[in-house]
Short mmCIF file of C-alpha atoms and ligand atoms in Angstrom, two decimals:
data_model
loop_
_atom_site.label_atom_id
_atom_site.label_comp_id
_atom_site.label_asym_id
_atom_site.label_seq_id
_atom_site.Cartn_x
_atom_site.Cartn_y
_atom_site.Cartn_z
CA MET R 18 -19.98 12.29 -50.62
CA GLY R 19 -17.56 13.26 -52.83
CA GLU R 20 -14.88 15.50 -53.08
CA GLU R 21 -16.42 18.01 -55.22
CA VAL R 22 -19.55 17.67 -54.22
CA LYS R 23 -18.80 18.01 -50.45
CA ARG R 24 -16.79 21.75 -51.69
CA ILE R 25 -20.68 22.62 -53.42
CA PHE R 26 -22.55 21.82 -50.43
CA PHE R 27 -19.71 24.11 -48.14
CA VAL R 28 -20.17 26.75 -50.48
CA LEU R 29 -23.64 26.11 -50.68
CA SER R 30 -23.89 26.43 -46.74
CA LEU R 31 -21.65 29.14 -46.58
CA LEU R 32 -23.91 30.87 -48.59
CA ALA R 33 -27.38 30.06 -46.56
CA LEU R 34 -25.76 31.61 -43.52
CA LEU R 35 -24.53 34.80 -45.11
CA VAL R 36 -28.11 35.21 -46.70
CA GLY R 37 -30.19 34.19 -43.25
CA ALA R 38 -27.57 36.97 -41.53
CA GLY R 39 -27.81 39.62 -43.41
CA GLY R 40 -32.03 39.05 -43.25
CA ALA R 41 -32.26 38.88 -39.79
CA SER R 42 -30.09 42.06 -38.96
CA ALA R 43 -32.44 44.12 -41.84
CA ALA R 44 -35.55 43.00 -41.79
CA PRO R 45 -37.51 45.41 -44.14
CA ILE R 46 -40.17 46.35 -42.02
CA GLN R 47 -37.26 46.85 -38.83
CA GLN R 48 -36.09 49.47 -41.60
CA GLU R 49 -39.23 51.17 -41.67
CA VAL R 50 -39.85 51.52 -37.68
CA ASP R 51 -35.94 52.95 -37.50
CA ALA R 52 -36.50 55.04 -40.52
CA ALA R 53 -40.09 56.54 -38.73
CA SER R 54 -37.94 56.54 -35.42
CA SER R 55 -35.14 58.74 -36.23
CA TRP R 56 -37.34 61.24 -38.66
CA LEU R 57 -40.00 62.03 -35.25
CA SER R 58 -36.84 63.07 -33.45
CA GLY R 59 -35.82 64.90 -36.26
CA THR R 60 -39.09 66.79 -37.03
CA LEU R 61 -39.84 66.84 -33.02
CA ASN R 62 -36.88 67.96 -31.83
CA SER R 63 -37.60 65.00 -29.07
CA PRO R 64 -36.05 61.20 -29.31
CA VAL R 65 -38.05 58.72 -30.74
CA PRO R 66 -36.79 55.96 -29.53
CA THR R 67 -37.36 52.68 -32.26
CA ARG R 68 -38.74 49.73 -31.44
CA GLU R 69 -38.33 46.02 -31.64
CA VAL R 70 -41.25 44.79 -34.08
CA VAL R 71 -42.52 41.45 -33.74
CA LEU R 72 -44.65 40.50 -36.51
CA THR R 73 -48.70 38.62 -35.01
CA THR R 74 -52.15 38.09 -36.06
CA SER R 75 -53.72 37.33 -32.88
CA MET R 76 -54.02 41.05 -31.22
CA TRP R 77 -54.79 42.14 -27.43
CA HIS R 78 -57.82 43.75 -29.52
CA PRO R 79 -59.06 42.58 -32.36
CA ASP R 80 -59.72 45.93 -34.35
CA ASN R 81 -55.85 46.46 -34.13
CA ILE R 82 -53.22 46.64 -36.84
CA GLY R 83 -50.23 47.69 -34.45
CA GLU R 84 -49.76 47.12 -30.77
CA ILE R 85 -47.06 48.50 -27.99
CA ARG R 86 -46.99 45.91 -25.42
CA ALA R 87 -45.83 45.78 -21.78
CA ASP R 88 -42.08 44.50 -23.20
CA ASN R 89 -41.98 47.67 -24.81
CA ARG R 90 -41.89 45.97 -28.23
CA LEU R 91 -43.98 46.78 -31.72
CA TYR R 92 -46.49 44.20 -32.49
CA LEU R 93 -47.77 44.14 -35.68
CA ARG R 94 -50.16 42.74 -38.54
CA PRO R 95 -47.86 40.71 -41.06
CA SER R 96 -50.48 42.16 -43.72
CA TRP R 97 -50.07 45.95 -42.39
CA ALA R 98 -46.01 45.58 -42.19
CA LYS R 99 -46.14 44.55 -46.03
CA LYS R 100 -48.66 47.83 -46.82
CA ILE R 101 -45.33 49.68 -44.82
CA GLU R 102 -42.89 47.88 -46.63
CA ARG R 103 -44.89 49.04 -50.21
CA HIS R 104 -44.98 52.26 -48.68
CA VAL R 105 -48.89 52.00 -49.94
CA VAL R 106 -50.68 54.91 -50.35
CA THR R 107 -54.25 55.02 -51.47
CA SER R 108 -57.08 57.46 -54.12
CA ASP R 109 -60.55 58.02 -52.83
CA GLU R 110 -63.39 58.14 -55.17
CA LEU R 111 -62.09 61.85 -55.97
CA GLY R 112 -58.62 61.02 -56.00
CA THR R 113 -57.50 62.16 -52.59
CA LYS R 114 -54.49 60.53 -51.79
CA THR R 115 -54.09 59.08 -47.94
CA SER R 116 -52.14 56.47 -46.36
CA TYR R 117 -53.17 54.48 -43.19
CA ALA R 118 -50.11 52.21 -43.13
CA ALA R 119 -48.37 55.15 -42.57
CA LYS R 120 -50.52 56.72 -40.25
CA VAL R 121 -50.34 53.40 -38.33
CA LEU R 122 -46.54 53.50 -38.58
CA LEU R 123 -46.02 56.55 -36.95
CA HIS R 124 -48.70 56.47 -34.26
CA GLU R 125 -47.46 53.08 -32.87
CA GLN R 126 -44.09 55.14 -32.19
CA LEU R 127 -46.20 58.56 -31.48
CA HIS R 128 -47.02 56.22 -28.20
CA ARG R 129 -44.39 57.56 -26.03
CA ARG R 130 -43.27 55.09 -22.83
CA GLU R 131 -44.09 57.36 -20.11
CA THR R 132 -47.47 57.90 -20.80
CA VAL R 133 -48.65 54.36 -23.05
CA PHE R 134 -47.89 52.11 -19.66
CA GLN R 135 -49.07 54.83 -17.07
CA CYS R 136 -52.46 56.11 -18.48
CA PRO R 137 -52.94 53.93 -21.71
CA GLY R 138 -56.45 54.02 -22.86
CA ARG R 139 -59.14 57.18 -24.79
CA ARG R 140 -56.96 59.98 -24.29
CA GLU R 141 -53.56 58.17 -24.85
CA GLU R 142 -54.93 56.91 -28.30
CA MET R 143 -56.87 60.36 -28.92
CA ILE R 144 -53.27 62.32 -27.93
CA THR R 145 -51.03 59.88 -29.63
CA ASP R 146 -53.72 59.89 -33.22
CA ALA R 147 -53.92 63.54 -33.66
CA MET R 148 -50.54 63.58 -33.48
CA ALA R 149 -49.86 61.01 -36.05
CA VAL R 150 -52.46 62.91 -38.73
CA ASP R 151 -50.73 65.90 -38.08
CA LEU R 152 -47.31 64.96 -38.94
CA THR R 153 -48.12 61.63 -41.73
CA PRO R 154 -48.69 63.99 -44.91
CA ALA R 155 -44.91 65.01 -44.19
CA PHE R 156 -43.51 62.20 -43.33
CA VAL R 157 -44.63 60.32 -46.65
CA PHE R 158 -43.64 63.24 -48.59
CA GLN R 159 -39.71 63.38 -46.90
CA VAL R 160 -39.45 59.70 -46.03
CA TRP R 161 -41.47 57.77 -48.82
CA LYS R 162 -41.08 60.33 -51.72
CA LYS R 163 -45.18 60.19 -52.06
CA LYS R 164 -47.63 63.02 -51.71
CA ILE R 165 -50.61 62.57 -49.26
CA SER R 166 -53.55 65.72 -48.92
CA TRP R 167 -54.48 64.12 -45.44
CA ALA R 168 -54.82 61.52 -43.07
CA GLN R 169 -57.40 59.81 -41.83
CA PRO R 170 -57.36 59.34 -37.95
CA ALA R 171 -57.38 56.00 -36.04
CA GLY R 172 -61.16 54.03 -36.51
CA ARG R 173 -62.20 53.35 -33.12
CA TYR R 174 -61.21 56.46 -31.28
CA GLU R 175 -62.34 58.60 -34.82
CA ASP R 176 -64.96 60.60 -32.67
CA ASP R 177 -62.64 61.53 -29.92
CA VAL R 178 -59.26 62.48 -32.53
CA ILE R 179 -61.69 64.66 -34.06
CA ALA R 180 -62.87 66.64 -30.73
CA PHE R 181 -59.59 67.06 -29.82
CA LEU R 182 -58.26 68.10 -33.38
CA TYR R 183 -61.21 70.61 -32.93
CA GLU R 184 -60.79 71.23 -29.35
CA SER R 185 -56.90 72.60 -30.41
CA ALA R 186 -57.54 74.42 -33.05
CA ASP R 187 -60.11 76.60 -30.84
CA ARG R 188 -58.11 77.21 -27.95
CA ALA R 189 -54.89 78.03 -30.13
CA LYS R 190 -56.83 80.23 -31.73
CA THR R 191 -54.41 83.51 -33.43
CA PRO R 192 -56.11 86.13 -35.58
CA ASN R 193 -54.43 85.42 -38.73
CA ARG R 194 -53.42 82.99 -40.65
CA GLU R 195 -50.79 80.87 -38.07
CA ASN R 196 -54.10 78.93 -36.50
CA SER R 197 -53.07 76.14 -37.69
CA ARG R 198 -48.98 76.19 -36.65
CA LYS R 199 -50.27 77.44 -33.69
CA ALA R 200 -53.02 74.10 -32.79
CA ARG R 201 -50.30 71.50 -34.39
CA GLU R 202 -47.54 73.07 -31.78
CA LEU R 203 -50.93 73.06 -28.55
CA ARG R 204 -51.29 69.50 -29.67
CA ARG R 205 -47.24 68.90 -29.30
CA LYS R 206 -46.54 70.15 -26.06
CA ILE R 207 -49.86 68.45 -24.65
CA TRP R 208 -47.90 64.68 -26.36
CA ALA R 209 -44.98 65.92 -24.57
CA MET R 210 -46.58 65.90 -20.84
CA SER R 211 -46.71 63.77 -18.52
CA CYS R 212 -50.38 61.84 -17.99
CA SER R 213 -51.69 64.38 -14.60
CA GLN R 214 -50.54 67.37 -16.88
CA ARG R 215 -52.52 65.96 -19.78
CA ASP R 216 -55.64 65.50 -17.37
CA ALA R 217 -55.77 68.92 -15.87
CA ILE R 218 -55.70 69.96 -19.27
CA LEU R 219 -57.97 67.90 -20.51
CA ASP R 220 -60.52 67.84 -17.43
CA ARG R 221 -60.77 71.38 -17.98
CA TRP R 222 -61.50 71.29 -22.03
CA GLY R 223 -64.06 68.22 -21.01
CA LEU R 224 -62.48 66.04 -23.20
ZN1 ZN H 27 -52.46 53.66 -30.46
#
């Protein structure tokens, strides 16, 4: 190699190193998860630690878009990571806007370490997803700077999530228009509980 060529080669490898390091420490999807976690911590006034993201197409359940595994990392489908990075909002035929991508992001981060490993399954999914349904419109507005009017409950647990939303609204009933705020507060309280505390309440509610 001539001196000039060597110098160019050196500069190019240096550039590749810099670009590589920058990319690794700031993967866009990881930034999205970090941002969601810090927004949730502030909004819920309770620490919601961020998680390391791993992109994969092989899910524990074939319907899952994302899942928290025993290593406490967040496994996400690459196609959905892209939707999250692009802040995808969709409209139905009536023009009603929603964002399943934002809902998935919040849902996964709302799985608390203290419950997702201790009592995984239907109740954990129901409570976690109801919280994500409550919080997604505000998150999309405040963090993504976009507007949606509702968030869709999780497909596989949709009926359970809706039952929990209705039942908690009934149980929180007040004679004034605060009903919906009270219902959200009640759901938030249940979300923050231990597995056995949750079970005691949901047994009583027949959920
Ligand atoms: Zn889940």
